[in-house]
């Protein structure tokens, strides 16, 4: 069992930066690929970024200006978001699951989400 808790969301002006964090509980954190998804009002949840279990591979949605990283010793994963735009406004969710290459096979756990609002 893995529990995921996001933090770091908030209100920021366009062009600004935010760093999201996801703290995971459970001893098997390093077994999982970790990722970030987002859901804007009235839209479906979409993939943002992912990182393999050992941090050796990262994957990003097109045109994303973000960087994903993880620290398996601290059971955390981060999303550094730079040059934010109003269209980045969404609830951002942390996810844990399994990937094959750049494709998600399964997402086993979701966090509760953290709101990111970018004002123009």
mmCIF file of C-alpha atoms in Angstrom:
data_model
loop_
_atom_site.group_PDB
_atom_site.id
_atom_site.type_symbol
_atom_site.label_atom_id
_atom_site.label_comp_id
_atom_site.label_asym_id
_atom_site.label_seq_id
_atom_site.Cartn_x
_atom_site.Cartn_y
_atom_site.Cartn_z
ATOM 1 C CA UNK A 1 0.000 0.000 0.000
ATOM 2 C CA UNK A 2 1.284 3.449 -0.906
ATOM 3 C CA UNK A 3 -0.268 6.733 0.179
ATOM 4 C CA UNK A 4 0.582 9.889 -1.736
ATOM 5 C CA UNK A 5 0.284 13.426 -0.404
ATOM 6 C CA UNK A 6 0.935 16.404 -2.666
ATOM 7 C CA UNK A 7 1.979 19.876 -1.593
ATOM 8 C CA UNK A 8 3.347 23.072 -3.086
ATOM 9 C CA UNK A 9 0.408 24.246 -5.144
ATOM 10 C CA UNK A 10 -0.870 27.793 -5.017
ATOM 11 C CA UNK A 11 -1.467 31.005 -6.911
ATOM 12 C CA UNK A 12 1.309 32.390 -9.086
ATOM 13 C CA UNK A 13 1.554 35.002 -11.815
ATOM 14 C CA UNK A 14 2.257 34.040 -15.390
ATOM 15 C CA UNK A 15 5.964 33.510 -15.926
ATOM 16 C CA UNK A 16 6.478 32.423 -12.348
ATOM 17 C CA UNK A 17 7.549 29.103 -10.900
ATOM 18 C CA UNK A 18 6.240 26.526 -8.462
ATOM 19 C CA UNK A 19 7.698 23.327 -7.100
ATOM 20 C CA UNK A 20 5.251 20.562 -6.339
ATOM 21 C CA UNK A 21 6.170 17.779 -3.974
ATOM 22 C CA UNK A 22 4.663 14.372 -3.398
ATOM 23 C CA UNK A 23 5.429 12.483 -0.220
ATOM 24 C CA UNK A 24 4.850 8.758 -0.317
ATOM 25 C CA UNK A 25 4.342 6.397 2.581
ATOM 26 C CA UNK A 26 5.126 2.721 2.399
ATOM 27 C CA UNK A 27 8.279 0.723 1.967
ATOM 28 C CA UNK A 28 7.769 -0.082 -1.693
ATOM 29 C CA UNK A 29 8.051 3.473 -3.074
ATOM 30 C CA UNK A 30 11.158 2.631 -5.083
ATOM 31 C CA UNK A 31 9.309 -0.175 -6.878
ATOM 32 C CA UNK A 32 7.046 2.274 -8.659
ATOM 33 C CA UNK A 33 7.312 4.640 -11.535
ATOM 34 C CA UNK A 34 6.032 8.017 -10.385
ATOM 35 C CA UNK A 35 4.204 10.625 -12.342
ATOM 36 C CA UNK A 36 2.242 13.834 -12.365
ATOM 37 C CA UNK A 37 -1.093 14.334 -14.057
ATOM 38 C CA UNK A 38 -3.338 17.382 -14.124
ATOM 39 C CA UNK A 39 -6.999 18.122 -14.606
ATOM 40 C CA UNK A 40 -8.300 21.523 -15.604
ATOM 41 C CA UNK A 41 -11.948 22.502 -15.089
ATOM 42 C CA UNK A 42 -14.174 20.836 -17.659
ATOM 43 C CA UNK A 43 -11.329 18.762 -19.077
ATOM 44 C CA UNK A 44 -10.117 15.220 -18.712
ATOM 45 C CA UNK A 45 -7.132 14.338 -16.587
ATOM 46 C CA UNK A 46 -3.946 14.449 -18.666
ATOM 47 C CA UNK A 47 -0.402 13.227 -18.330
ATOM 48 C CA UNK A 48 2.282 15.774 -17.441
ATOM 49 C CA UNK A 49 5.490 13.960 -16.522
ATOM 50 C CA UNK A 50 6.821 10.637 -15.278
ATOM 51 C CA UNK A 51 10.016 9.176 -13.899
ATOM 52 C CA UNK A 52 11.139 5.565 -13.768
ATOM 53 C CA UNK A 53 11.614 3.679 -10.507
ATOM 54 C CA UNK A 54 15.322 4.484 -10.313
ATOM 55 C CA UNK A 55 15.131 7.970 -11.808
ATOM 56 C CA UNK A 56 17.032 6.869 -14.878
ATOM 57 C CA UNK A 57 14.326 7.771 -17.347
ATOM 58 C CA UNK A 58 11.975 10.725 -17.506
ATOM 59 C CA UNK A 59 9.041 11.397 -19.790
ATOM 60 C CA UNK A 60 7.115 14.566 -20.477
ATOM 61 C CA UNK A 61 4.017 15.699 -22.282
ATOM 62 C CA UNK A 62 4.641 17.833 -25.322
ATOM 63 C CA UNK A 63 5.420 21.499 -24.661
ATOM 64 C CA UNK A 64 5.786 20.961 -20.913
ATOM 65 C CA UNK A 65 8.295 23.329 -19.288
ATOM 66 C CA UNK A 66 8.630 21.238 -16.151
ATOM 67 C CA UNK A 67 11.220 18.923 -14.609
ATOM 68 C CA UNK A 68 10.403 15.806 -12.631
ATOM 69 C CA UNK A 69 12.770 14.306 -10.067
ATOM 70 C CA UNK A 70 12.635 11.767 -7.253
ATOM 71 C CA UNK A 71 14.515 10.915 -4.094
ATOM 72 C CA UNK A 72 13.970 7.276 -3.173
ATOM 73 C CA UNK A 73 15.780 7.726 0.145
ATOM 74 C CA UNK A 74 13.164 10.319 1.156
ATOM 75 C CA UNK A 75 10.193 8.746 -0.645
ATOM 76 C CA UNK A 76 9.507 11.965 -2.510
ATOM 77 C CA UNK A 77 8.937 13.075 -6.051
ATOM 78 C CA UNK A 78 9.005 16.676 -7.240
ATOM 79 C CA UNK A 79 7.768 18.654 -10.191
ATOM 80 C CA UNK A 80 9.603 21.894 -10.860
ATOM 81 C CA UNK A 81 7.365 24.106 -12.952
ATOM 82 C CA UNK A 82 8.889 27.128 -14.646
ATOM 83 C CA UNK A 83 7.545 29.783 -17.017
ATOM 84 C CA UNK A 84 4.021 29.015 -15.919
ATOM 85 C CA UNK A 85 1.117 30.039 -18.136
ATOM 86 C CA UNK A 86 -2.577 30.505 -17.352
ATOM 87 C CA UNK A 87 -3.289 27.310 -19.295
ATOM 88 C CA UNK A 88 -1.251 25.405 -16.704
ATOM 89 C CA UNK A 89 -4.020 26.095 -14.193
ATOM 90 C CA UNK A 90 -5.313 22.742 -12.953
ATOM 91 C CA UNK A 91 -5.395 20.329 -10.075
ATOM 92 C CA UNK A 92 -2.140 18.397 -10.155
ATOM 93 C CA UNK A 93 -2.118 14.773 -9.054
ATOM 94 C CA UNK A 94 0.757 12.569 -8.045
ATOM 95 C CA UNK A 95 0.584 8.977 -9.241
ATOM 96 C CA UNK A 96 2.410 5.704 -8.634
ATOM 97 C CA UNK A 97 2.311 2.773 -10.996
ATOM 98 C CA UNK A 98 4.115 0.778 -13.642
ATOM 99 C CA UNK A 99 5.372 1.801 -17.016
ATOM 100 C CA UNK A 100 6.764 0.056 -20.065
ATOM 101 C CA UNK A 101 8.974 2.523 -21.812
ATOM 102 C CA UNK A 102 7.037 5.782 -21.979
ATOM 103 C CA UNK A 103 3.619 4.131 -21.640
ATOM 104 C CA UNK A 104 1.751 3.694 -18.386
ATOM 105 C CA UNK A 105 0.672 0.099 -17.890
ATOM 106 C CA UNK A 106 -1.230 0.837 -14.709
ATOM 107 C CA UNK A 107 -1.609 3.576 -12.123
ATOM 108 C CA UNK A 108 -2.083 1.902 -8.770
ATOM 109 C CA UNK A 109 -2.208 4.934 -6.485
ATOM 110 C CA UNK A 110 -3.292 8.553 -6.729
ATOM 111 C CA UNK A 111 -2.795 11.495 -4.439
ATOM 112 C CA UNK A 112 -5.624 13.828 -3.501
ATOM 113 C CA UNK A 113 -4.369 16.622 -5.748
ATOM 114 C CA UNK A 114 -3.048 20.130 -5.260
ATOM 115 C CA UNK A 115 -4.450 23.225 -6.958
ATOM 116 C CA UNK A 116 -2.195 25.317 -9.189
ATOM 117 C CA UNK A 117 -3.619 28.621 -10.400
ATOM 118 C CA UNK A 118 -1.694 30.838 -12.791
ATOM 119 C CA UNK A 119 -2.975 34.376 -13.200
ATOM 120 C CA UNK A 120 -2.417 36.444 -16.327
#
